[in-house]
Coordinates of C-alpha atoms in Angstrom, one line a residue:
Chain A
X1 CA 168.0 5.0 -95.1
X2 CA 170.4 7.4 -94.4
X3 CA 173.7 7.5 -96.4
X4 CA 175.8 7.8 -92.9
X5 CA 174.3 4.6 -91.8
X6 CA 175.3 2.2 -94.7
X7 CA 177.6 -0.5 -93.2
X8 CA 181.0 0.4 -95.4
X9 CA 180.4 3.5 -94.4
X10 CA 180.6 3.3 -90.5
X11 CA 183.7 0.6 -91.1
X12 CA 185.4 3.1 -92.9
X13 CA 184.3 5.6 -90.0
X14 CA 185.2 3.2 -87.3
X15 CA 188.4 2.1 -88.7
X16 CA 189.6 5.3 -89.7
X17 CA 189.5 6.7 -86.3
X18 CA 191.3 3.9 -85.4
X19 CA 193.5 4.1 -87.5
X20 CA 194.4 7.8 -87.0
X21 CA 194.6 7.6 -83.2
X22 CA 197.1 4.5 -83.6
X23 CA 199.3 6.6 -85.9
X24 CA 199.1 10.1 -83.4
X25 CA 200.0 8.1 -80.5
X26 CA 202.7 6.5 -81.8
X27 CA 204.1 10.0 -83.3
X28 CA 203.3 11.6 -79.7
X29 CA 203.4 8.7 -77.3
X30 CA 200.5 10.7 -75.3
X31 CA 198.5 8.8 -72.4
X32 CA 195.2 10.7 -73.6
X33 CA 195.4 9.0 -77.2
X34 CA 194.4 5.6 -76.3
X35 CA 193.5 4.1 -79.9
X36 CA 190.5 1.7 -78.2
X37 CA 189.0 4.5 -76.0
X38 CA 188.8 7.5 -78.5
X39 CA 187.2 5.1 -80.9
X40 CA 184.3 4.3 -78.7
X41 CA 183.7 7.8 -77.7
X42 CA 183.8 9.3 -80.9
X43 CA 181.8 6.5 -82.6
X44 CA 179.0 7.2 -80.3
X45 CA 179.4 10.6 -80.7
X46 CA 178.5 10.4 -84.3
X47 CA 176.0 8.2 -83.9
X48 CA 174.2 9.8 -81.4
X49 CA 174.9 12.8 -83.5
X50 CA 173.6 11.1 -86.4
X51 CA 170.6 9.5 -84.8
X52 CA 171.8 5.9 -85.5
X53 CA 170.8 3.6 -83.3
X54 CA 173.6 0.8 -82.2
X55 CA 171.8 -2.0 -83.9
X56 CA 171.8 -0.3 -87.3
X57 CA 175.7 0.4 -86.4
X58 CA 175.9 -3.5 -85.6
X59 CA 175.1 -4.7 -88.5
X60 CA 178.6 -2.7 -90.2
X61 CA 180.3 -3.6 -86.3
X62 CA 179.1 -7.7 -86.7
X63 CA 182.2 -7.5 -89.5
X64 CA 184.8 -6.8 -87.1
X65 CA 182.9 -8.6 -84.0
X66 CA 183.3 -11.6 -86.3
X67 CA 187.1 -11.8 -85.7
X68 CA 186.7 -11.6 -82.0
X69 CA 186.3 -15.1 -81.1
X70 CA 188.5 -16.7 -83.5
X71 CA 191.5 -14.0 -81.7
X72 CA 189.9 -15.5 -78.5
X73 CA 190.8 -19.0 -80.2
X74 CA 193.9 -17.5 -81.5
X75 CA 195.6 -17.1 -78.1
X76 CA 196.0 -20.9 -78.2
X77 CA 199.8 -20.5 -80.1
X78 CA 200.9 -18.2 -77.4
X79 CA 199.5 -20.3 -74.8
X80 CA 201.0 -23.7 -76.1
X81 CA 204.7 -22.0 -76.8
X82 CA 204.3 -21.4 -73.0
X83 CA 202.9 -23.7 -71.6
X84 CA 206.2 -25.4 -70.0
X85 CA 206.6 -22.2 -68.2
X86 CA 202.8 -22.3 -67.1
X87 CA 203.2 -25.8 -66.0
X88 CA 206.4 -25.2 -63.4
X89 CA 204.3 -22.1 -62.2
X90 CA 201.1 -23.1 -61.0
X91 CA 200.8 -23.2 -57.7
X92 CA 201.7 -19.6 -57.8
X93 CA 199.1 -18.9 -60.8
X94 CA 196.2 -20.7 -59.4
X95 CA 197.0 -19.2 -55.5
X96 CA 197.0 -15.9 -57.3
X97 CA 194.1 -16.3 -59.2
X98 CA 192.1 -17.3 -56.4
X99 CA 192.8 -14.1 -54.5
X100 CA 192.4 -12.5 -57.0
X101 CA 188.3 -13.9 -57.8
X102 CA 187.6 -13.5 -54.3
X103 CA 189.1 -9.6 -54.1
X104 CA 187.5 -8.4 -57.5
X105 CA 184.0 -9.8 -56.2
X106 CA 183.9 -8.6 -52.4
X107 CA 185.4 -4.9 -53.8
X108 CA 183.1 -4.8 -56.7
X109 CA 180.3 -5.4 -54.3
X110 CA 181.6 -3.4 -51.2
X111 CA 182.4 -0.4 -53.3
X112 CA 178.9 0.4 -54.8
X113 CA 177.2 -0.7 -52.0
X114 CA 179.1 1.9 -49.7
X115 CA 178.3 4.7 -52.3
X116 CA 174.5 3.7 -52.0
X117 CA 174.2 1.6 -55.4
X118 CA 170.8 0.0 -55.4
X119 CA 170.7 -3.9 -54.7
X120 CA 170.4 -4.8 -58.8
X121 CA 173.9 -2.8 -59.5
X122 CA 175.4 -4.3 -56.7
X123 CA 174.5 -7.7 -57.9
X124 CA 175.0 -7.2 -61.2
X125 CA 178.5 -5.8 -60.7
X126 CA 179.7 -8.4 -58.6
X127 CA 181.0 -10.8 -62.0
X128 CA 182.2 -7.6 -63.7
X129 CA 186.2 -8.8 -64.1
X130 CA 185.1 -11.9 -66.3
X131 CA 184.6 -12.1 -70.2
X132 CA 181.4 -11.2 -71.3
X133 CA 179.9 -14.8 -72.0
X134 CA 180.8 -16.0 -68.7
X135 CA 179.6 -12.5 -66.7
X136 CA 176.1 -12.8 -68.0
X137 CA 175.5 -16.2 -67.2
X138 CA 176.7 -15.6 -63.8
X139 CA 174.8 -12.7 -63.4
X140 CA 171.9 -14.1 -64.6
X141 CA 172.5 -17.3 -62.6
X142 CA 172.5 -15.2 -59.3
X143 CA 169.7 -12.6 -60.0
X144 CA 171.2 -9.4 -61.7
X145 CA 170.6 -7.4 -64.7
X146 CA 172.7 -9.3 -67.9
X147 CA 172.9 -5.8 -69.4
X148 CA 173.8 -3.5 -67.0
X149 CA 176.8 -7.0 -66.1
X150 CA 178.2 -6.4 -70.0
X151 CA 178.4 -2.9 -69.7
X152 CA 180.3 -3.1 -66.9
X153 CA 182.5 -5.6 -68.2
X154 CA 183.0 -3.5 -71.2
X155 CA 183.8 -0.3 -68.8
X156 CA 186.5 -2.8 -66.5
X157 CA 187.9 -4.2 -70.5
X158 CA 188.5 -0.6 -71.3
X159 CA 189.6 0.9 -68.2
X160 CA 192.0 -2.1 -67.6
X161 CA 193.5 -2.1 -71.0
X162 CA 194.3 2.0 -70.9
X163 CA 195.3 2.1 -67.1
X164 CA 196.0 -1.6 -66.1
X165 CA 200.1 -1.4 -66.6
X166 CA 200.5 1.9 -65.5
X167 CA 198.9 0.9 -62.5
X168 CA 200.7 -2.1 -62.1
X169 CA 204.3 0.2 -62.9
X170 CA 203.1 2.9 -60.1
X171 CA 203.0 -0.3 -57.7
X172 CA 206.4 -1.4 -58.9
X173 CA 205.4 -4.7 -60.4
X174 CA 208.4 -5.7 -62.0
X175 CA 208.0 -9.0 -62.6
X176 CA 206.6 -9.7 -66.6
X177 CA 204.6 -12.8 -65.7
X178 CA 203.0 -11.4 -62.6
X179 CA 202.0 -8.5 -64.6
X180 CA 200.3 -9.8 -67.1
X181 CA 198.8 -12.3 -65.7
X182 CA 196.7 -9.4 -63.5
X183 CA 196.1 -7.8 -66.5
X184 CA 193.9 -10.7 -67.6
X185 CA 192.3 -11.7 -63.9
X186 CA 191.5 -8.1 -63.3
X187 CA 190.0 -7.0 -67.2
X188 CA 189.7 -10.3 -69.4
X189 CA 189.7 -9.9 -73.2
X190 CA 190.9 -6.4 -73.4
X191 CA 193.4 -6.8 -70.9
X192 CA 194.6 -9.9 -72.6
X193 CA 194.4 -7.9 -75.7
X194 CA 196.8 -5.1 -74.9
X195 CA 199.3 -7.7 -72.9
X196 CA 198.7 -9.2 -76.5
X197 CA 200.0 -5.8 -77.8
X198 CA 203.1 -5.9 -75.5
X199 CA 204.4 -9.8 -77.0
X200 CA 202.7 -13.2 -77.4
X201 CA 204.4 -14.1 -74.1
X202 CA 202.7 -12.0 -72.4
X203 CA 199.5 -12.5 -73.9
X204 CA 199.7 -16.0 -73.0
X205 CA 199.9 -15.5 -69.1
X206 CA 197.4 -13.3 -69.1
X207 CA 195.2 -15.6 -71.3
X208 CA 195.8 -17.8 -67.9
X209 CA 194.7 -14.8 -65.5
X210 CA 191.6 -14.8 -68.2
X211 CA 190.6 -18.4 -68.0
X212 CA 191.4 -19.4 -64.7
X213 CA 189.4 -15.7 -63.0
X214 CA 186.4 -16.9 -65.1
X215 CA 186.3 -20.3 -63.4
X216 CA 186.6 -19.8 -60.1
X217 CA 184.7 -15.9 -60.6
X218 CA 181.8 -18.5 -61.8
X219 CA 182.4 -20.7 -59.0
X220 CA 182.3 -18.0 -56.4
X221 CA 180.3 -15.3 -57.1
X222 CA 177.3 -17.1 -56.0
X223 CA 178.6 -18.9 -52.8
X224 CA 180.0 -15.4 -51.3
X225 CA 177.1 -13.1 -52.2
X226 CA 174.8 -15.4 -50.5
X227 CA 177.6 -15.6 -47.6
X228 CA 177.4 -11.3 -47.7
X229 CA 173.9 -12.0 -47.6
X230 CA 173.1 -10.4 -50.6
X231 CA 171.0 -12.6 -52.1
Chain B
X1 CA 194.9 -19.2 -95.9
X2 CA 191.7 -20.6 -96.1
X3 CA 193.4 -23.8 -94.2
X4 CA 194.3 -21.4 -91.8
X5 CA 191.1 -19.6 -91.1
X6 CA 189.2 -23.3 -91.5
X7 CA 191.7 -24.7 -88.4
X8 CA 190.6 -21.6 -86.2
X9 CA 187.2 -22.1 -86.8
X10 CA 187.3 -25.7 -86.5
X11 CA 188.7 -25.2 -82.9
X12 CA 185.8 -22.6 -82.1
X13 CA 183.0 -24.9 -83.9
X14 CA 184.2 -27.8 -81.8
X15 CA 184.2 -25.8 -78.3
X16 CA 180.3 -25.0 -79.3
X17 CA 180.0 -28.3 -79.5
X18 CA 181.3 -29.2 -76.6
X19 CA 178.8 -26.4 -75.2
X20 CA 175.8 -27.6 -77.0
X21 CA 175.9 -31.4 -75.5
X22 CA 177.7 -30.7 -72.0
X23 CA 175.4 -27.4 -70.8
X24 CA 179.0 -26.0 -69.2
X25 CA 178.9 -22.6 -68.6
X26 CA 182.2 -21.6 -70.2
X27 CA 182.3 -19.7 -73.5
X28 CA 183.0 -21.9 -76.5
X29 CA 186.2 -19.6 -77.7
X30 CA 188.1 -20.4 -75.2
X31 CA 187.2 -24.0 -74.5
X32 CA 188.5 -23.3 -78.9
X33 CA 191.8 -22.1 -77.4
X34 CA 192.4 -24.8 -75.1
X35 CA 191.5 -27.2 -78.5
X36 CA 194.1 -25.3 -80.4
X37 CA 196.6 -25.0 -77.8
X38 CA 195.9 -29.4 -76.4
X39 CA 196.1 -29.8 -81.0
X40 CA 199.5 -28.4 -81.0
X41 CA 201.0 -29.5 -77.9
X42 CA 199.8 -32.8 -79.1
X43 CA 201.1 -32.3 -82.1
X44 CA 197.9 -32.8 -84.3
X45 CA 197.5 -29.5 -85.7
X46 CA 201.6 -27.9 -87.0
X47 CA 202.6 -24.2 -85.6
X48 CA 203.5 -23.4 -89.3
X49 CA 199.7 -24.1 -90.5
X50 CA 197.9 -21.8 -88.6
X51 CA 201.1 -19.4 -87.6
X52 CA 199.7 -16.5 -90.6
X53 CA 196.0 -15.9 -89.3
X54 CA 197.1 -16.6 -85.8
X55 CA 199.6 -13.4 -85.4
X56 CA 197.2 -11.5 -87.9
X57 CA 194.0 -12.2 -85.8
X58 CA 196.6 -11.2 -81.8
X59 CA 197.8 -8.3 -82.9
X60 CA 195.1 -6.7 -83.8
X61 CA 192.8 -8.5 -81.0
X62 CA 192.3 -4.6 -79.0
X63 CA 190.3 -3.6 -82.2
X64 CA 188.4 -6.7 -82.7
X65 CA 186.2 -5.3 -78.9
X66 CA 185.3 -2.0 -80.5
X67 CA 182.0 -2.8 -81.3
X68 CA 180.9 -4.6 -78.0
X69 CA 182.2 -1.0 -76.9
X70 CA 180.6 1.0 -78.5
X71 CA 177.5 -1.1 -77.2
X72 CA 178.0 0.9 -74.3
X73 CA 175.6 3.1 -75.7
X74 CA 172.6 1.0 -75.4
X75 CA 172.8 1.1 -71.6
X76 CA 174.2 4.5 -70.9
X77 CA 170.5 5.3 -69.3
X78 CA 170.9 2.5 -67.2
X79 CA 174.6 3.8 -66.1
X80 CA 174.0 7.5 -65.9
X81 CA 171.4 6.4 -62.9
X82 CA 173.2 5.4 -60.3
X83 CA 176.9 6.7 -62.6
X84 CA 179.2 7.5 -59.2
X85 CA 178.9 4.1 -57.7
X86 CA 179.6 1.9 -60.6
X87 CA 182.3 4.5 -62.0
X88 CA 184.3 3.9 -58.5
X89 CA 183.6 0.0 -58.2
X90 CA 184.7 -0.7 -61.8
X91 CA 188.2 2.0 -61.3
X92 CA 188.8 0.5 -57.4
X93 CA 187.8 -3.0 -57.9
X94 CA 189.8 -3.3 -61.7
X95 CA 192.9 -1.3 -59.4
X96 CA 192.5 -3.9 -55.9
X97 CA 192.4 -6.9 -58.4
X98 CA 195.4 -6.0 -60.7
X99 CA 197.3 -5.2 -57.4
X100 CA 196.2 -8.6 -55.4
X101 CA 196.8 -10.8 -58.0
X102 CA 200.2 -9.1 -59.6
X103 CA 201.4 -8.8 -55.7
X104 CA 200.3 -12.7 -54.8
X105 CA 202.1 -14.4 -57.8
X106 CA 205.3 -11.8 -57.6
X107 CA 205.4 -13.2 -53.8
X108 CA 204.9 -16.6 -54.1
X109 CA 207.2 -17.0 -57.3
X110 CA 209.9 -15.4 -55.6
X111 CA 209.5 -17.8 -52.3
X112 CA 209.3 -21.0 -54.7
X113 CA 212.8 -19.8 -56.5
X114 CA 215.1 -19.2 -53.5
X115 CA 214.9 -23.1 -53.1
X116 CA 216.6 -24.9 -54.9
X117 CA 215.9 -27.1 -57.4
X118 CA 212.0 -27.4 -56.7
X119 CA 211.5 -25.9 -60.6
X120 CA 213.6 -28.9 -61.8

């Protein structure tokens, strides 16, 4: 075995970079430093460099996976300081929420079907704005390809997380709640994650856009591709 | 500490639980989060118990999806096929649903607070 792909040594690798971009982007406060997308690319870099496949990297990458269900569990706190806020605000969350499902399925699907994806993408990227979990049992449920779903999750996390509040300031969002909420409807985990980074209140609301976009993503995604006629 | 850590897991063993006897089709961590956040607002489990690992484990949640990033890799073949398409429906999709959703609840909160009275 090569000495590259012993477990401490990618952690110190993988945490290092992240480390380093953290610290430069705080010293520049540059868009093109984003700590979670630099990491990615240059890890695989290496490893493709290196010729180490990802599940020799997983078994150094299972220690820090290990802590992301128990942050999942973690968002509880936030969630129960605000929950008396939640409660007088949800018939605004759940209307949102529901516009939201339906949107992120029909432009999922709309968009790759117009740029000629084949059938499997296009049903595989219809539960794309859901956590991971959730998005492979709904595209399994309704006839896609669970891997090519997660890595489209994974591109929607990251893209959401390094763009998803810019976006929302370009539109002129200004209201806190409303934006983080989106953040978590429109890129689950990660965009919880960097509301997360902002406080815990907004990590809290978007822990709502999370959940309740999972439901009714789950509840939909099958009733309006078969509606599209898509499967 | 190790209370701590044993609380959070509790909550996440529980929510597989749930999973394992019901069949529902939502992830055990955050039926775990709803535990946590129903054992605190019920006041079983104490802020102050699980307060340490809890701000330990959200602020540093971004880094804890690194490696289910970087498992990208495994499917870039599958991507690089067809790479135009799923590029634009992850960036327009992500954009319409951030938009929709922010614009919806920004609306509708707004309408709901002119009355009066109604959040009382």
């Amino acid at each position: 075995m090569k000495l590259i792909s012993e477990p401490y040594i990618l952690l110190t690798i993988t945490i290092g970079i992240y480390w380093l971009t953290k610290y430069l982007q705080n010293k520049t406060n540059s868009v093109f430093l984003n700590p979670i997308l630099i990491t990615i690319i240059a890890v695989i870099a290496i490893l493709k460099a290196a010729g180490i496949s990802y599940d020799t990297y997983h078994e150094a990458g299972k220690y820090i996976e290990f802590f992301l269900k128990p942050s999942i569990v973690a968002l509880g706190v936030p969630l129960y300081l605000q929950i008396n806020k939640i409660k007088k605000q949800v018939i605004p969350i759940v209307i949102s929420q529901l516009v939201g499902a339906v949107v992120g399925i029909i432009s999922g699907v709309f968009i790759a079907k117009w740029l000629g994806a084949s059938d499997a993408v296009i049903i595989s990227i219809a539960p794309k704005s859901v956590t991971t979990p959730l998005a492979i049992d709904i595209s399994t449920s309704i006839g896609g390809i669970p891997s090519l779903t997660a890595s489209m999750v994974v591109m929607v996390g990251i893209f959401g997380s390094v763009a998803g509040f810019k976006i929302l300031q370009l539109f002129k969002v200004k209201n806190p709640m409303s934006k983080s909420l989106s953040m978590g409807t429109a890129s689950h985990g990660l965009g919880t994650a960097q509301a997360m980074a902002i406080s815990q209140r907004f990590g809290a609301y978007s822990s709502m856009g999370l959940i309740l976009n999972g439901l009714f993503t789950a509840l939909f995604t099958p009733i309006i591709l078969a509606l599209l006629g898509f499967i | 500490m190790i209370r701590q850590l044993f609380l959070i897991l509790v909550c996440l063993a529980l929510g597989e639980v749930v999973v394992y006897f019901t069949g529902i089709k939502i992830p055990s961590s955050i039926i775990g989060m709803l535990l946590l956040t129903a054992g605190l607002h019920f006041k079983i489990i104490k802020l102050k118990w699980i307060q340490g690992i809890a701000d330990f484990l959200l602020d540093n949640m971004v880094f804890f999806f690194i490696p289910p990033g970087i498992a990208i890799m495994c499917y870039l073949d599958l991507i690089s096929k067809e790479w135009i398409p799923i590029l634009a429906s992850v960036i327009g999709s992500t954009v319409l649903v951030l938009i929709s959703t922010s614009f919806t609840h920004q609306v509708l909160r707004k309408t709901r607070s002119k009355k009066p009275n109604t959040d009382k």
